[in-house]
Backbone as a ProteinNet text record, in pm:
[ID]
protein_1_A
[PRIMARY]
XXXXXXXXXXXXXXXXXXXXXXXXXXXXXXXXXXXXXXXXXXXXXXXXXXXXXXXXXXXXXXXXXXXX
[TERTIARY]
-1070.3	-1088	-1245	-1308.5	-1444	-1443.1	-1549.4	-1548.5	-1575	-1616.9	-1626.7	-1489.6	-1412.1	-1280.2	-1180.9	-1220.2	-1152.7	-1180.5	-1303.7	-1335.4	-1303.7	-1276.5	-1219.2	-1085.1	-975.2	-862.4	-850.1	-946.5	-948.4	-948.5	-1059.8	-1092.3	-952.1	-897.6	-776.4	-682.3	-648.1	-533.3	-587.2	-688.4	-722	-706	-753.2	-732.1	-556.2	-495.8	-334.9	-292.5	-339.4	-280.7	-309.7	-398.9	-450.3	-396.3	-309.4	-271.2	-119.8	-59.6	66.6	105.6	12.9	35.3	11.3	-93.2	-138.1	-30.5	35	130.6	240.6	297.4	418.3	372.1	263.1	229.7	241.8	188.2	200.4	343.5	423.3	562	559.2	433.2	420.9	473.8	546.7	583.8	484.3	491.2	394.6	416.5	350.8	397.5	273.3	264.5	137.9	205.1	159.2	202.6	96	109.6	-4.1	78	15.9	63.7	-30.4	4.4	-74.2	-12.3	-92	-46.5	-142.5	-76.2	-160.3	-69	-119.5	-41.6	-30.7	78.6	100.1	-33.7	-46.9	-142	-291.9	-282.8	-399.3	-423	-346.6	-344	-290.8	-184.6	-127.6	-47.9	22.5	109.2	-3.1	-115.7	-181.2	-254.9	-273	-329.1	-234.5	-114.9	-9.1	-10.5	-5.6	-28.1	-131	-261.1	-367.5	-362.2	-293.5	-281.6	-181.7	-76.7	18.7	-56.1	-125.6	-207.6	-298.6	-378.3	-469.8	-404.8	-280.6	-209.7	-111	-98.1	-2.6	136.7	161.8	298.7	354.9	497.9	556	608.7	601.2	633.2	764.2	871.6	984.7	1014.1	1009.7	1035.3	1185.9	1239.3	1381.5	1401	1494.6	1527.4	1640.3	1624.7	1752.6	1825.6	1767.9	1832.7	1953.4	1952.3	2057.9	2185.6	2306.4	2404.6	2525.9	2581.3	2676	2798.6
-788	-647.4	-640	-530	-482.2	-443.4	-487.9	-462.2	-319.6	-248.3	-107.1	-38.6	-84.9	-26.2	-82.6	-191.7	-228	-137.1	-110.2	-24	92.4	147.6	284.9	282.2	178.7	171.2	149.4	83.1	59.2	193.7	289.3	416.1	506.2	498.3	572.4	530.8	395.1	357.5	389.8	403.4	439.7	563.7	656.3	804.5	822.1	760.3	801.3	744.1	627.4	583.9	684.9	759.4	858.6	1001.2	1018.1	1133.6	1164.4	1088.3	1107.1	1240.5	1272.1	1388.4	1498.3	1496.8	1610.3	1651	1538.6	1591.3	1649.4	1606	1633.8	1800.9	1840.1	1934.5	2055.6	2027.7	2116.5	2087.2	2013.4	1996.2	1911.4	1823	1748.8	1608.4	1536.7	1422.5	1305.1	1218	1120.8	1014	1009.1	874	860	751.9	713.6	614	608	514.5	482.4	349	296.5	231.9	240.8	195.5	80.8	-37.1	-159.8	-226.7	-262.8	-308.5	-412.2	-513.2	-608.4	-721.4	-838.7	-933.9	-1040.8	-1119.1	-1205.6	-1275.2	-1320.7	-1385.5	-1304.6	-1167.9	-1099.7	-1038.5	-1065	-1046.7	-915.8	-876.7	-744.9	-788.5	-888.6	-912.8	-948.2	-997.1	-1038	-897	-827.2	-687.5	-604.1	-621.2	-571	-617.1	-753.9	-824.4	-789.8	-799.4	-749.8	-611.7	-486.8	-365	-361.5	-427.9	-434.5	-498.6	-588.9	-661.3	-552.1	-482.8	-402.9	-283	-231.1	-128.9	-173	-327.7	-395	-363.5	-353.1	-336.6	-471.2	-455.3	-571.2	-561.8	-658.8	-658.3	-739.2	-680.4	-756.5	-773.6	-878.6	-918.7	-940.5	-854.5	-853.8	-867.7	-973.7	-1015.1	-939.1	-818	-728.3	-758.5	-847.7	-895.6	-964.3	-1044.5	-1130.6	-1073.8	-1093.6	-1029.4	-1158.5	-1138.5	-1223.2	-1159.4
803.2	800.2	730	800.9	776.7	605.6	560.7	401.1	380.8	469.6	450.1	439.7	543.3	550.4	423.3	375.9	251.2	124.9	104.8	13.5	18.5	131.1	172.6	146	160.2	128.5	-30	-103.8	-246.3	-304.3	-261	-311.9	-298.9	-178.9	-189.4	-259.5	-283.1	-366.3	-520.1	-557.4	-678.4	-702.7	-599.2	-614.5	-619.6	-539	-548.4	-682	-746.1	-871.9	-981	-966.7	-1067.7	-1042.6	-947.1	-900	-942.3	-1021.7	-1034.8	-1117.2	-1230.3	-1303	-1230.2	-1154	-1064.9	-951.9	-905.7	-775.4	-855.8	-990.9	-1054	-1103	-1126.2	-1171.5	-1073.7	-942.3	-827.8	-728.1	-790.8	-735.4	-594.4	-580.2	-461.8	-498.8	-377.1	-399.7	-412.7	-506.5	-539.1	-426.2	-337.3	-252.2	-158.4	-116.2	-15.7	98.3	210.1	310.1	389.5	441.7	523.2	645	773.5	865	924.7	905.7	959.6	1076.3	1186.5	1306.8	1348.8	1433.3	1488.7	1514.2	1595.8	1615.8	1503.9	1500.3	1388.7	1356.1	1222.8	1170.8	1175.4	1145.7	1143.5	988.1	924.1	758.5	728.2	806.2	743.4	608.4	618	490.6	370.5	417	282.2	234	317.4	293.6	185	238.7	156.8	19.3	-6.3	-124.1	-209.1	-138.9	-208.7	-265.8	-176.4	-234.7	-341.6	-349.4	-445.7	-591.1	-575.1	-686.2	-739.1	-655.6	-700.3	-800.9	-762.1	-823.1	-911.6	-946	-1029.7	-974.4	-859.7	-816.6	-780	-789.3	-736.3	-575.9	-487.1	-369.6	-346.1	-256.6	-244.1	-86.5	-27.9	106.6	139.6	191.8	230	393.2	411.3	539.4	574.4	653.7	685.9	822.6	905.6	1010.8	1005.9	890.3	866.5	804.9	853.5	786.3	722.6	625.5	581.3	554.1
[MASK]
++++++++++++++++++++++++++++++++++++++++++++++++++++++++++++++++++++

């Protein structure tokens, strides 16, 4: 991923993380979503891990296709 795009995402994540009180004040849901796409091996999962690390969030990987 381009350095410029990474910086844009980091800026957006920082803005999001600082907006919880503002969203509560105006009655807006405090949530953010990203759509990552591309073939396997292009860094989508790595990007999610980096974003979670930046925000100090936990990431859970659930296998939902298997049933027991």
